[in-house]
GROMACS .gro file of C-alpha atoms in nm:
model
  129
    1MET     CA    1  -1.367   3.685   3.280
    2GLN     CA    2  -1.303   3.313   3.298
    3LYS     CA    3  -1.529   3.255   2.999
    4ASN     CA    4  -1.311   3.477   2.783
    5ALA     CA    5  -0.998   3.287   2.892
    6ILE     CA    6  -1.140   2.962   2.754
    7VAL     CA    7  -1.214   3.100   2.406
    8PRO     CA    8  -0.852   3.088   2.278
    9TYR     CA    9  -0.822   2.725   2.383
   10ILE     CA   10  -1.144   2.637   2.204
   11LEU     CA   11  -1.024   2.815   1.891
   12ILE     CA   12  -0.690   2.633   1.901
   13MET     CA   13  -0.864   2.298   1.948
   14ALA     CA   14  -1.105   2.369   1.662
   15PHE     CA   15  -0.815   2.470   1.439
   16GLY     CA   16  -0.627   2.149   1.529
   17ILE     CA   17  -0.927   1.929   1.455
   18GLY     CA   18  -0.987   2.108   1.125
   19LEU     CA   19  -0.621   2.073   1.030
   20ILE     CA   20  -0.625   1.699   1.100
   21PHE     CA   21  -0.944   1.663   0.895
   22PHE     CA   22  -0.805   1.848   0.593
   23LEU     CA   23  -0.472   1.665   0.607
   24SER     CA   24  -0.653   1.332   0.611
   25LEU     CA   25  -0.831   1.430   0.290
   26GLU     CA   26  -0.494   1.470   0.120
   27GLY     CA   27  -0.451   1.091   0.105
   28VAL     CA   28  -0.802   1.015  -0.021
   29GLY     CA   29  -0.810   0.920  -0.387
   30ASN     CA   30  -0.434   0.905  -0.437
   31GLU     CA   31  -0.430   0.538  -0.538
   32ALA     CA   32  -0.355   0.627  -0.900
   33GLU     CA   33  -0.064   0.851  -0.798
   34ILE     CA   34   0.078   0.578  -0.574
   35ALA     CA   35   0.056   0.323  -0.856
   36GLU     CA   36   0.227   0.568  -1.095
   37GLU     CA   37   0.506   0.626  -0.843
   38HIS     CA   38   0.558   0.251  -0.805
   39ALA     CA   39   0.553   0.207  -1.183
   40ALA     CA   40   0.806   0.489  -1.224
   41GLU     CA   41   1.032   0.332  -0.962
   42GLU     CA   42   1.005  -0.009  -1.128
   43GLY     CA   43   1.043   0.125  -1.480
   44GLY     CA   44   1.355   0.325  -1.403
   45GLY     CA   45   1.580   0.090  -1.600
   46GLU     CA   46   1.806  -0.198  -1.514
   47ALA     CA   47   1.980  -0.015  -1.231
   48ALA     CA   48   1.649   0.051  -1.057
   49GLU     CA   49   1.552  -0.315  -1.084
   50GLY     CA   50   1.878  -0.428  -0.933
   51GLU     CA   51   1.851  -0.181  -0.648
   52GLY     CA   52   1.489  -0.276  -0.570
   53GLY     CA   53   1.575  -0.643  -0.554
   54GLU     CA   54   1.268  -0.741  -0.751
   55GLU     CA   55   1.466  -0.944  -0.999
   56ALA     CA   56   1.736  -1.191  -0.910
   57ALA     CA   57   2.080  -1.159  -1.069
   58SER     CA   58   1.975  -1.410  -1.336
   59GLY     CA   59   1.678  -1.189  -1.432
   60ASP     CA   60   1.421  -1.423  -1.275
   61PHE     CA   61   1.130  -1.267  -1.090
   62ASP     CA   62   1.171  -1.268  -0.711
   63PRO     CA   63   0.827  -1.255  -0.543
   64ALA     CA   64   0.974  -1.218  -0.193
   65ALA     CA   65   1.177  -0.913  -0.296
   66THR     CA   66   0.876  -0.764  -0.471
   67ALA     CA   67   0.664  -0.818  -0.161
   68GLU     CA   68   0.932  -0.660   0.056
   69ALA     CA   69   0.940  -0.355  -0.171
   70SER     CA   70   0.567  -0.317  -0.241
   71CYS     CA   71   0.354  -0.510   0.007
   72VAL     CA   72   0.491  -0.479   0.361
   73SER     CA   73   0.384  -0.117   0.398
   74CYS     CA   74   0.017  -0.224   0.393
   75HIS     CA   75   0.017  -0.597   0.472
   76GLY     CA   76   0.279  -0.583   0.749
   77SER     CA   77   0.633  -0.716   0.770
   78SER     CA   78   0.507  -1.069   0.838
   79TYR     CA   79   0.220  -1.028   0.587
   80GLU     CA   80  -0.035  -1.092   0.864
   81GLY     CA   81  -0.221  -0.769   0.800
   82GLY     CA   82  -0.204  -0.401   0.872
   83VAL     CA   83  -0.381  -0.146   0.657
   84GLY     CA   84  -0.437  -0.431   0.411
   85PRO     CA   85  -0.564  -0.778   0.499
   86SER     CA   86  -0.349  -1.074   0.601
   87LEU     CA   87  -0.188  -1.259   0.312
   88VAL     CA   88  -0.093  -1.555   0.532
   89ALA     CA   89  -0.313  -1.863   0.478
   90THR     CA   90  -0.554  -1.661   0.266
   91GLU     CA   91  -0.881  -1.821   0.162
   92LEU     CA   92  -0.854  -1.666  -0.183
   93GLY     CA   93  -0.770  -1.883  -0.480
   94GLN     CA   94  -0.499  -1.837  -0.742
   95ASP     CA   95  -0.735  -1.669  -0.991
   96GLU     CA   96  -0.875  -1.429  -0.730
   97ILE     CA   97  -0.528  -1.323  -0.618
   98GLU     CA   98  -0.418  -1.270  -0.978
   99GLU     CA   99  -0.728  -1.058  -1.043
  100ILE     CA  100  -0.649  -0.839  -0.739
  101LEU     CA  101  -0.284  -0.804  -0.840
  102ILE     CA  102  -0.382  -0.693  -1.189
  103ASN     CA  103  -0.681  -0.468  -1.111
  104GLY     CA  104  -0.628  -0.372  -0.748
  105LYS     CA  105  -0.900  -0.385  -0.483
  106GLY     CA  106  -1.017  -0.132  -0.228
  107THR     CA  107  -0.721   0.091  -0.147
  108MET     CA  108  -0.471  -0.141  -0.318
  109PRO     CA  109  -0.371   0.014  -0.649
  110PRO     CA  110  -0.338  -0.195  -0.963
  111GLY     CA  111  -0.007  -0.260  -1.132
  112LEU     CA  112   0.222  -0.316  -0.833
  113VAL     CA  113   0.337  -0.643  -0.993
  114PRO     CA  114   0.426  -0.659  -1.363
  115GLU     CA  115   0.155  -0.854  -1.544
  116GLU     CA  116   0.398  -1.119  -1.671
  117ASN     CA  117   0.485  -1.199  -1.305
  118VAL     CA  118   0.135  -1.202  -1.158
  119ALA     CA  119   0.100  -1.583  -1.161
  120ALA     CA  120   0.434  -1.629  -0.981
  121MET     CA  121   0.339  -1.365  -0.723
  122ALA     CA  122  -0.001  -1.527  -0.662
  123GLU     CA  123   0.168  -1.866  -0.611
  124TRP     CA  124   0.407  -1.707  -0.362
  125VAL     CA  125   0.117  -1.548  -0.169
  126LEU     CA  126  -0.055  -1.888  -0.153
  127SER     CA  127   0.266  -2.041  -0.011
  128LEU     CA  128   0.267  -1.808   0.293
  129GLU     CA  129   0.194  -1.990   0.619
   0.00000   0.00000   0.00000
């Protein structure tokens, strides 16, 4: 009789493990969707740019505001790493950072920084200490 009492618990545990597995698959391969969402948020017009803080009042690009909006979720609030690697005192050069910002790398989607602002963003990343 005790054997039969254990079966429901095993079934519940198996269901829970299966549910976790299938939910984890939901996020796999969504890099393109994430990039599109970011592009849609950024391309929402002048009001969206002002709300996101990515451009200063004068219309100049603000790398710190862009990083706050797009980078902290993966690189951490102090940019010392999280899901993504640390950006602080990186060993990458200007060209390598620009390449990653344009084309993405690993789970980082491309296009998070407008191409005309990639050089300024790369310089800002290199300034982090």
